[in-house]
Tab-separated table of C-alpha atoms and ligand atoms in Angstrom:
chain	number	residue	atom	x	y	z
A	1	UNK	CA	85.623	113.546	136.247
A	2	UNK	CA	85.602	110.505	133.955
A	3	UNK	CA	88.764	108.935	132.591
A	4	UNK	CA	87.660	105.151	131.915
A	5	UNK	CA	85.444	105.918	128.646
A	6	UNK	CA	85.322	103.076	126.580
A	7	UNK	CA	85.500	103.335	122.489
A	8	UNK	CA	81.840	101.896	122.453
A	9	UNK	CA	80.607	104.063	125.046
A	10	UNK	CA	81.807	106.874	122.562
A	11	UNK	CA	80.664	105.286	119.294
A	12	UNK	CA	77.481	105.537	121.539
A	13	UNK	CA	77.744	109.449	121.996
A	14	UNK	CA	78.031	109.887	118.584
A	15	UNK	CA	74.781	107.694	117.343
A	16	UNK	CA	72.742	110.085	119.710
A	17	UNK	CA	70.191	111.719	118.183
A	18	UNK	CA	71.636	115.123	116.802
A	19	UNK	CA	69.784	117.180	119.392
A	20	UNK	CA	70.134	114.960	122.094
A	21	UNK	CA	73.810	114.899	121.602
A	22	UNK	CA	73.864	118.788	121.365
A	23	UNK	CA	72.058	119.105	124.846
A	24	UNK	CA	74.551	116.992	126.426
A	25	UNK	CA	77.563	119.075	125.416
A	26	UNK	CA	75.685	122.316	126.441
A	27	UNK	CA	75.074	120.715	129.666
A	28	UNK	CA	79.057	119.938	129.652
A	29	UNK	CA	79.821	123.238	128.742
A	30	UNK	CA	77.979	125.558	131.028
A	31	UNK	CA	78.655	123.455	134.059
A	32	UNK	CA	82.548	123.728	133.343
A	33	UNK	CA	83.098	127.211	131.474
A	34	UNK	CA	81.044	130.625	130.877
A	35	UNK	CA	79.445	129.188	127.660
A	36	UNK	CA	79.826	132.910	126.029
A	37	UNK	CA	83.488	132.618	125.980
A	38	UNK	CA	86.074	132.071	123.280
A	39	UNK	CA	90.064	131.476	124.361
A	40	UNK	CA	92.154	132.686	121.053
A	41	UNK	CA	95.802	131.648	119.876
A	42	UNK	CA	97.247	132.463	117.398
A	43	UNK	CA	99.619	130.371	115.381
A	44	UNK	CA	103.150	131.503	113.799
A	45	UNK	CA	105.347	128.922	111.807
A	46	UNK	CA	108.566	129.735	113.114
A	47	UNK	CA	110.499	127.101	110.574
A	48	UNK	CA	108.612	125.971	107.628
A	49	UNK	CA	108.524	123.190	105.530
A	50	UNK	CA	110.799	120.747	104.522
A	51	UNK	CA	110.136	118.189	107.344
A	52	UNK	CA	111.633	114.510	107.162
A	53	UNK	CA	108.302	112.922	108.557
A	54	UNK	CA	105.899	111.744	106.244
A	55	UNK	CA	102.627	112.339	107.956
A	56	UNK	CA	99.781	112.124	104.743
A	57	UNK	CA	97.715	115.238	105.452
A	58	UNK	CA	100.905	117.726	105.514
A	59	UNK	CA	101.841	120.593	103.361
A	60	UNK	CA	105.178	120.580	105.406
A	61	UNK	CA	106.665	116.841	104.199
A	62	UNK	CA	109.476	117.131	101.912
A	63	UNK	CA	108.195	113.926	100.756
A	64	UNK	CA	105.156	115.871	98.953
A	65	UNK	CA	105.426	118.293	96.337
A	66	UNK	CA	103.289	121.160	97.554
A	67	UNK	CA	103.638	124.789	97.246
A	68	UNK	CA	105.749	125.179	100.683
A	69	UNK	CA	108.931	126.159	100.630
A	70	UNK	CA	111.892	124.703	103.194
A	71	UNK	CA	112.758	127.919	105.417
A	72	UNK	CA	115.351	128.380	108.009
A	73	UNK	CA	114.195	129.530	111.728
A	74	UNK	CA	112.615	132.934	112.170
A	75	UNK	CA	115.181	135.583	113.930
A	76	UNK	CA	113.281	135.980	117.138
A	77	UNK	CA	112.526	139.579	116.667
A	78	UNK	CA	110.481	138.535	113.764
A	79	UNK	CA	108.932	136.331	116.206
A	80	UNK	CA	108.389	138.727	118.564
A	81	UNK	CA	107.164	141.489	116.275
A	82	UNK	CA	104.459	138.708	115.487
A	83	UNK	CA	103.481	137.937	118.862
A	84	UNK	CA	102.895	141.355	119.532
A	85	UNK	CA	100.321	141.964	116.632
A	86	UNK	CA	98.897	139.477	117.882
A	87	UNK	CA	98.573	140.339	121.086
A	88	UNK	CA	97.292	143.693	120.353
A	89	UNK	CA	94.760	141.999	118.300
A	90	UNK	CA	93.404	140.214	121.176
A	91	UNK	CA	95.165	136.763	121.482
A	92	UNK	CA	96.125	135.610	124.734
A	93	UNK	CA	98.241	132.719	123.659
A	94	UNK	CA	101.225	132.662	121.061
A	95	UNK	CA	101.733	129.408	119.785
A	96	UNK	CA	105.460	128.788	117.941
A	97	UNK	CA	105.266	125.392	115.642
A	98	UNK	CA	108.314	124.388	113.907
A	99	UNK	CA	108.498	121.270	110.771
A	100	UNK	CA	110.502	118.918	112.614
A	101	UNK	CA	110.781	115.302	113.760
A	102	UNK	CA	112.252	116.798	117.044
A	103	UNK	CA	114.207	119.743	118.484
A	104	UNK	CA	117.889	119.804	118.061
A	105	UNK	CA	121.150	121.648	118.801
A	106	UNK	CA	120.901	125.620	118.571
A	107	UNK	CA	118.082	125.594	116.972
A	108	UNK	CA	116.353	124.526	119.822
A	109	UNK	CA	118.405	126.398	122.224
A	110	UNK	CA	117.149	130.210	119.845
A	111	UNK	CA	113.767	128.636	120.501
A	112	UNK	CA	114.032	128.804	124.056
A	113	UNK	CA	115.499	132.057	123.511
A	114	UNK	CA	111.806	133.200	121.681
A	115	UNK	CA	109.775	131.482	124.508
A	116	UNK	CA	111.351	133.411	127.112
A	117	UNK	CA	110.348	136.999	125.733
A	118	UNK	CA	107.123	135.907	124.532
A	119	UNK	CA	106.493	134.982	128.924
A	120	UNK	CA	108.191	138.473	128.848
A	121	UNK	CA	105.508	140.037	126.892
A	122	UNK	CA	102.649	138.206	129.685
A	123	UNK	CA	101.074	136.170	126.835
A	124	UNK	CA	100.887	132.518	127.781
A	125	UNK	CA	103.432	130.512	125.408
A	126	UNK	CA	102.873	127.449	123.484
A	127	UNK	CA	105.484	125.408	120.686
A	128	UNK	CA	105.003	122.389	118.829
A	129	UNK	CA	108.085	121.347	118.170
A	130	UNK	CA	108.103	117.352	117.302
A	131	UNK	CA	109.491	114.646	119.858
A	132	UNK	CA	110.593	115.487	122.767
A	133	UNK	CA	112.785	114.182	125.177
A	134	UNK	CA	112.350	114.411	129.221
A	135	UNK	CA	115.632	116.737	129.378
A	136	UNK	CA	114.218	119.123	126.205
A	137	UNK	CA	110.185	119.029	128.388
A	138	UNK	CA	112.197	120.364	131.300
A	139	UNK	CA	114.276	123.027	129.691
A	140	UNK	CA	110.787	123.905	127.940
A	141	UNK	CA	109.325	124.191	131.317
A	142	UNK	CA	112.513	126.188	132.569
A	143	UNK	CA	111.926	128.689	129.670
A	144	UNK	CA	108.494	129.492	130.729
A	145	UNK	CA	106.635	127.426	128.690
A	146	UNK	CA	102.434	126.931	129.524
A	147	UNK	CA	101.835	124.718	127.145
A	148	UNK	CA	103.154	121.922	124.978
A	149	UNK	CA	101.078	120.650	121.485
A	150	UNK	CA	102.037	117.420	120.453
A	151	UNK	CA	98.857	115.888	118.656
A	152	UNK	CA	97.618	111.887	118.304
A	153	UNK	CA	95.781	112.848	114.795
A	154	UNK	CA	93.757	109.676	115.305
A	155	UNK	CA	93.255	106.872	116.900
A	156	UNK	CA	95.808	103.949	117.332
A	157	UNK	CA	93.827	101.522	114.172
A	158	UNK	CA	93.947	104.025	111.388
A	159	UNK	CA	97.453	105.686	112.643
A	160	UNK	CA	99.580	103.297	110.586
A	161	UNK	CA	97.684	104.355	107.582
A	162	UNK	CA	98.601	107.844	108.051
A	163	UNK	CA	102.598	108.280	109.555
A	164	UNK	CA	105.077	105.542	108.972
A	165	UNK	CA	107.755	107.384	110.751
A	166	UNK	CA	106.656	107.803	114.018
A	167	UNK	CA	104.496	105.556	116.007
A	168	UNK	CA	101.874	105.947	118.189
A	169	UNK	CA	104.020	105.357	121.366
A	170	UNK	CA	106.056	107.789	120.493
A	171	UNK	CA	103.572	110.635	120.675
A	172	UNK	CA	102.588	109.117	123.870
A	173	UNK	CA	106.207	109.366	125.716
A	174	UNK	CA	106.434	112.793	124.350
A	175	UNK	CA	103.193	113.639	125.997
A	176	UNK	CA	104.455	111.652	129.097
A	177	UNK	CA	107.726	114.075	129.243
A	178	UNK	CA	104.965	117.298	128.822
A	179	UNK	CA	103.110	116.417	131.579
A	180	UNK	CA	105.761	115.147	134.202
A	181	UNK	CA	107.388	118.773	133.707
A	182	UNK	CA	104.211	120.047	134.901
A	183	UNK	CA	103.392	122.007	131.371
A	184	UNK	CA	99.600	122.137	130.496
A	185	UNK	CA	98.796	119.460	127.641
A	186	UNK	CA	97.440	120.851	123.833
A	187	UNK	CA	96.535	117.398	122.323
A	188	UNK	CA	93.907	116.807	120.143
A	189	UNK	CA	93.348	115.077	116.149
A	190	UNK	CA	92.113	115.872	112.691
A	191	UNK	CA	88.847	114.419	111.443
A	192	UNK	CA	88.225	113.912	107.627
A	193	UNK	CA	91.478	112.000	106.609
A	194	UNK	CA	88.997	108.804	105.422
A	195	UNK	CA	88.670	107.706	108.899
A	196	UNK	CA	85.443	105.733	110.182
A	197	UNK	CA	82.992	106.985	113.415
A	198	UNK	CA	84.779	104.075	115.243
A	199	UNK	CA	87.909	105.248	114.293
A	200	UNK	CA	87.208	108.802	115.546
A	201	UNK	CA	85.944	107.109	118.641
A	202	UNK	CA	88.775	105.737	119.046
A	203	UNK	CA	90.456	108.615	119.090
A	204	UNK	CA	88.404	110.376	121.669
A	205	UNK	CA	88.541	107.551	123.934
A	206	UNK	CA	92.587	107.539	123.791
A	207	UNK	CA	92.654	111.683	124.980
A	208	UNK	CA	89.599	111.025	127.305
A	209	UNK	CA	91.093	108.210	128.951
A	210	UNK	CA	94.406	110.015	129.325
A	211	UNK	CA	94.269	111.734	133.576
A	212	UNK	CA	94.642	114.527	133.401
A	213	UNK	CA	92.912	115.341	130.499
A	214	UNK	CA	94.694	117.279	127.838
A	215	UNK	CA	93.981	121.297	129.024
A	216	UNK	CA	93.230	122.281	125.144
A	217	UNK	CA	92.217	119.606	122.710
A	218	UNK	CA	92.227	120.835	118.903
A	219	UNK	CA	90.159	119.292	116.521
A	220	UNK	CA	91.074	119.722	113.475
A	221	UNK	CA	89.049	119.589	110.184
A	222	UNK	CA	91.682	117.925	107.815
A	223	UNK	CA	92.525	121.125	105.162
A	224	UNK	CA	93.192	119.112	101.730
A	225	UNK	CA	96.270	120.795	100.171
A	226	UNK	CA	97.446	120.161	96.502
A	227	UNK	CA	100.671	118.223	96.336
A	228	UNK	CA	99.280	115.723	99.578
A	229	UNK	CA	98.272	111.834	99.450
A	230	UNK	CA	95.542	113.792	100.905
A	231	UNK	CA	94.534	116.066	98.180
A	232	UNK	CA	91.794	114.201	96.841
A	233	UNK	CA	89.597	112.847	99.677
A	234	UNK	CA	85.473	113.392	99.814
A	235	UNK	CA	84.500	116.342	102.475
A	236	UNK	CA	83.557	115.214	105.500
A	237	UNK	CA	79.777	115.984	106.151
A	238	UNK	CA	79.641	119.346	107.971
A	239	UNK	CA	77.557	116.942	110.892
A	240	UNK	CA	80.488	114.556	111.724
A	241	UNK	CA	82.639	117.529	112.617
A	242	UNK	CA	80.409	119.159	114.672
A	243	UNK	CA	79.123	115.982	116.383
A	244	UNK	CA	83.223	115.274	117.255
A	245	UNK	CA	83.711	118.767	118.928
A	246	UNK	CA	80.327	117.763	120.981
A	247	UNK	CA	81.156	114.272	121.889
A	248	UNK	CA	84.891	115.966	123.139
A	249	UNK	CA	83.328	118.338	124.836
A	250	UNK	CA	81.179	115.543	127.159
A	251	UNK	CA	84.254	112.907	127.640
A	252	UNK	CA	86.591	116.369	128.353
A	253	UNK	CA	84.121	118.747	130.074
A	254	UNK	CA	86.816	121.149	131.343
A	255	UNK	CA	89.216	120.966	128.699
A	256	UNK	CA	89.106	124.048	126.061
A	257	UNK	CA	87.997	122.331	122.780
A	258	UNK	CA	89.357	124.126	120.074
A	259	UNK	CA	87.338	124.902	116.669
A	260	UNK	CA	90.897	124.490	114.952
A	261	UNK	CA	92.188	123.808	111.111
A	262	UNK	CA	89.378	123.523	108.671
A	263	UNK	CA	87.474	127.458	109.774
A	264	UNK	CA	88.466	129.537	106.879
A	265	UNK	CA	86.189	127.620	104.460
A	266	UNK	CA	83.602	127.212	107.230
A	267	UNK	CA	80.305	129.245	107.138
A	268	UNK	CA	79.408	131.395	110.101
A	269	UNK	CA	76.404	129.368	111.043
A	270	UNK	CA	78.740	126.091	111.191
A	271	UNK	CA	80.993	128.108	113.421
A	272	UNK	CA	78.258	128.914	115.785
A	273	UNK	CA	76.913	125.150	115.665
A	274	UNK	CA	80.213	124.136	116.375
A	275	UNK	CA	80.463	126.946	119.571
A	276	UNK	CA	77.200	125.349	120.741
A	277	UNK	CA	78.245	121.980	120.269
A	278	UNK	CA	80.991	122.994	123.260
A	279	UNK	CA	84.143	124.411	120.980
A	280	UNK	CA	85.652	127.531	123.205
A	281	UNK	CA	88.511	127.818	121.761
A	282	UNK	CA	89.969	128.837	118.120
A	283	UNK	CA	93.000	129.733	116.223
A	284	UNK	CA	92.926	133.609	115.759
A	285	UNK	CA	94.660	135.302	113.166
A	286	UNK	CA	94.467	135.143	108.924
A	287	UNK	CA	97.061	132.488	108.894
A	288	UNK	CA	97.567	128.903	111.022
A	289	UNK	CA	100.935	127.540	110.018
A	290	UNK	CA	100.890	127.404	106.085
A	291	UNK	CA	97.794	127.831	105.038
A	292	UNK	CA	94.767	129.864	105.654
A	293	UNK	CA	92.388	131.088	108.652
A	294	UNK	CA	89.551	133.295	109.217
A	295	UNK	CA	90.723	137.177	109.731
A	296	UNK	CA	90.301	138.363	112.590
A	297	UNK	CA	88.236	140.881	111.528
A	298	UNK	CA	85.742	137.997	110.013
A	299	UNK	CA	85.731	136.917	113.778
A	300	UNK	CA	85.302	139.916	115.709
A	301	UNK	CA	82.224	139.904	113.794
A	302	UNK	CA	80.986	136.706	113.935
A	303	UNK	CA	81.671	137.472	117.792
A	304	UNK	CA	79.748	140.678	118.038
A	305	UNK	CA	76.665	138.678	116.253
A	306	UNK	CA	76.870	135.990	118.515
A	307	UNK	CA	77.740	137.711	121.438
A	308	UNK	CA	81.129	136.205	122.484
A	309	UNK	CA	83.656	137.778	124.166
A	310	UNK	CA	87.413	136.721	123.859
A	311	UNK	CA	88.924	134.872	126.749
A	312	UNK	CA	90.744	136.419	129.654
A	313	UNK	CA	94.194	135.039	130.301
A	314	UNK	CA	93.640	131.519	132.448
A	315	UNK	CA	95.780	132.075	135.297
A	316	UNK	CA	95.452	128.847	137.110
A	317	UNK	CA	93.450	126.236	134.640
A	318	UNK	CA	93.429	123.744	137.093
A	319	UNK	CA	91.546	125.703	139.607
A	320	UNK	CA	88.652	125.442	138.011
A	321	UNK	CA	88.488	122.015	137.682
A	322	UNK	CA	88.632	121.024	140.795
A	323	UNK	CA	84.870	122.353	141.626
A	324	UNK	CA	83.445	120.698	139.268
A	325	UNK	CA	85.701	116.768	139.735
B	401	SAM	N1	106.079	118.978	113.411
B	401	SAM	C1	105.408	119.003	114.636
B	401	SAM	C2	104.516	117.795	114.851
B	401	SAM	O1	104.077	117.174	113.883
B	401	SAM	O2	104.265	117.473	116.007
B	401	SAM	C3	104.587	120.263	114.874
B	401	SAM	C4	103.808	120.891	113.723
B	401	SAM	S1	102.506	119.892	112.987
B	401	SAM	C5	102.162	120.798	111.523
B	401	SAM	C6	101.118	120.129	114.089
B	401	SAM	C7	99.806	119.501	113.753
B	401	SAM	O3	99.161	120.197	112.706
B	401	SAM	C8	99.772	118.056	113.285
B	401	SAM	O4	99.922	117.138	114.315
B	401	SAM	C9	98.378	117.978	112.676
B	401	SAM	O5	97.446	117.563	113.647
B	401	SAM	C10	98.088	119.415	112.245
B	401	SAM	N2	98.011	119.503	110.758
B	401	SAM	C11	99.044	119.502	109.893
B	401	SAM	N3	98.605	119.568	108.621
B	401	SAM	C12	97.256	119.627	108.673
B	401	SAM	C13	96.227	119.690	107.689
B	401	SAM	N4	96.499	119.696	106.392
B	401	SAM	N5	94.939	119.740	108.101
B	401	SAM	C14	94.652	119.716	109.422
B	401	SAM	N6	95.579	119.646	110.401
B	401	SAM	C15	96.866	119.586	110.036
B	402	DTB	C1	96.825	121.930	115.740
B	402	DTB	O1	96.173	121.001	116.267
B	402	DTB	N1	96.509	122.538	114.605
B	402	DTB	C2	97.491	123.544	114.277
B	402	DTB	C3	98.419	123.524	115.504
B	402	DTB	N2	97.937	122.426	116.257
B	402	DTB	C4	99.863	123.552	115.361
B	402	DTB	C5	98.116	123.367	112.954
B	402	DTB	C6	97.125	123.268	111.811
B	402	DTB	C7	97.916	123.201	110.549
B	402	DTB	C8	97.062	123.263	109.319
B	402	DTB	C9	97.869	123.168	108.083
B	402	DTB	C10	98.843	124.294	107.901
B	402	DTB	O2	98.502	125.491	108.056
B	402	DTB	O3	100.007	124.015	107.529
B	403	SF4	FE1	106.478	117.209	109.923
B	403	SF4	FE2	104.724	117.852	111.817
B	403	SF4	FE3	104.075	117.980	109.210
B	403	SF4	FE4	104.389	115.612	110.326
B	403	SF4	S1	102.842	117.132	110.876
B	403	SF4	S2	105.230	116.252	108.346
B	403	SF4	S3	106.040	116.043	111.765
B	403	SF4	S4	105.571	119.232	110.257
């Protein structure tokens, strides 16, 4: 396993020849995972809106005027009535994400609460919460928690363009306080806020070079929502996003990549490019945090036509990596 990639030797990746580049990640891919397997999670927004942070691509700022309401904290058996649809439906990871800067006070204390019965339940738990502080990663970790999201959204150049009111650091001493508790890491970006190739390089090279490597990396198309500084930006070409997911899935071979925000508008044959291209991993379930996803009826039969099967449970994720170091 690789953890000294260089920005260039990315920028590299991505000039490949589109077929070229493709082959790689399949190579990746099949020597890592079954290449015919999808992990899902599904998302719930267990305290909407009204955040103080003023990241530029989110429907969540109260600094933007957007359709999203400020809502208090979900009473957990709303929570848990929610994690079991979606458990029936297939999911093997609930993932709780809350609008804050950071956890605080009972709030975060109910949260706990929720993460204990989802590990109840046997569904592998995941919050994204904000900042988080070494003592709040270990009463996480004493709650049950798998896994931890915490995302750099690009790469350290463009950042300042992006979030005034948290820096880069931060997001890496949260990640620091995730990992030293011994939780699995969910870290990954969003493409299509204006960056350049470099820029996305960038931010490959700063997960890639990060030992171990994040267990799930989302990439996320950027979703454009009316009210954001980001409302108005060109599409990213349909290539670029695909050719990301690929070039992750060859600096991260045994990391799920996860096909993340950005599927609902995406056609079923950009999907399956972006399955072959090394994504095994997607959100599951009609709605992320505040706006819109595939159904999950849409996927089972984009599944069945492809012949995917859904993900069993990953026990020990670190297992598996070993073989292949
Ligand atoms: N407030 C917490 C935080 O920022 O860490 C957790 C929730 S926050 C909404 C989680 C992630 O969602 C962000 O880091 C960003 O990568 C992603 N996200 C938010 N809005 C998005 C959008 N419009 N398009 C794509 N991804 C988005
Ligand atoms: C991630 O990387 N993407 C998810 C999850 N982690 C929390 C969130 C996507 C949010 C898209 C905009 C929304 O629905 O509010
Ligand atoms: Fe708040 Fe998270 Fe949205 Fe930033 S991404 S505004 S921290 S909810």
């Amino acid at each position: 396993m690789r953890y000294d990639w260089t920005v260039e030797e990315i920028e590299g990746l991505f000039e490949l020849p589109f077929n070229d580049l493709m082959f790689r990640a399949q190579q990746a891919h099949r020597a890592n995972f079954d290449a015919n397997e999808v992990q899902l999670s599904t998302l719930l927004s267990i305290k909407t809106g009204g955040c103080p942070e003023d990241c530029k691509y989110c429907p969540q700022s109260s600094r933007y005027n957007t359709d999203v309401e400020s809502e208090l904290l979900m009473k957990k058996d709303e929570v848990m009535k929610a994690a079991r649809i979606a458990r029936e439906k297939g999911a093997s990871r609930f993932c709780m994400g809350a609008a804050w800067r950071e956890p605080k006070g009972r709030a975060f204390e109910l949260v706990l609460d929720m993460i204990r019965e989802v590990k109840a339940m046997d569904m592998e738990a995941c919050a994204t919460l904000g900042m988080l502080t070494a003592e709040q990663a270990a009463k996480l970790k004493e709650a049950g928690l798998d896994y931890y999201n915490h995302n750099l959204d690009t790469d350290p150049e463009y950042y300042k363009e992006i979030i005034s009111t948290r820096s880069y650091e931060d997001r890496l001493d949260t990640l620091k306080n995730v990992r030293a508790e011994g939780m699995s890491v969910c870290c990954g970006g969003i493409v299509g806020m204006g960056e350049t190739v470099r820029n996305r390089a960038g931010m490959i090279a700063q997960l890639a070079r990060m030992n171990p490597h994040p267990e799930s990396v989302p990439i996320n198309m950027l979703v454009k929502v009316e009210g954001t500084p980001m409302q108005e930006l060109d599409d990213l070409d349909n290539f670029e996003f695909i050719r990301t997911i690929a070039v992750a899935r060859i600096t991260m071979p045994s990391s799920h990549v996860r096909l993340s925000a950005g599927r609902e508008v995406m056609s079923e044959e950009m999907q399956a490019l972006c399955f072959l291209a090394g994504a095994n991993s997607v959100f599951y379930g009609e709605k992320l945090l505040t706006t819109g996803n595939q159904d999950a009826e849409n996927d089972q039969a984009l599944f069945k036509k492809l012949g995917i099967r859904p993900e069993e449970r990953v026990e020990v994720p670190s297992s598996r990596r070993m073989v292949n170091a």
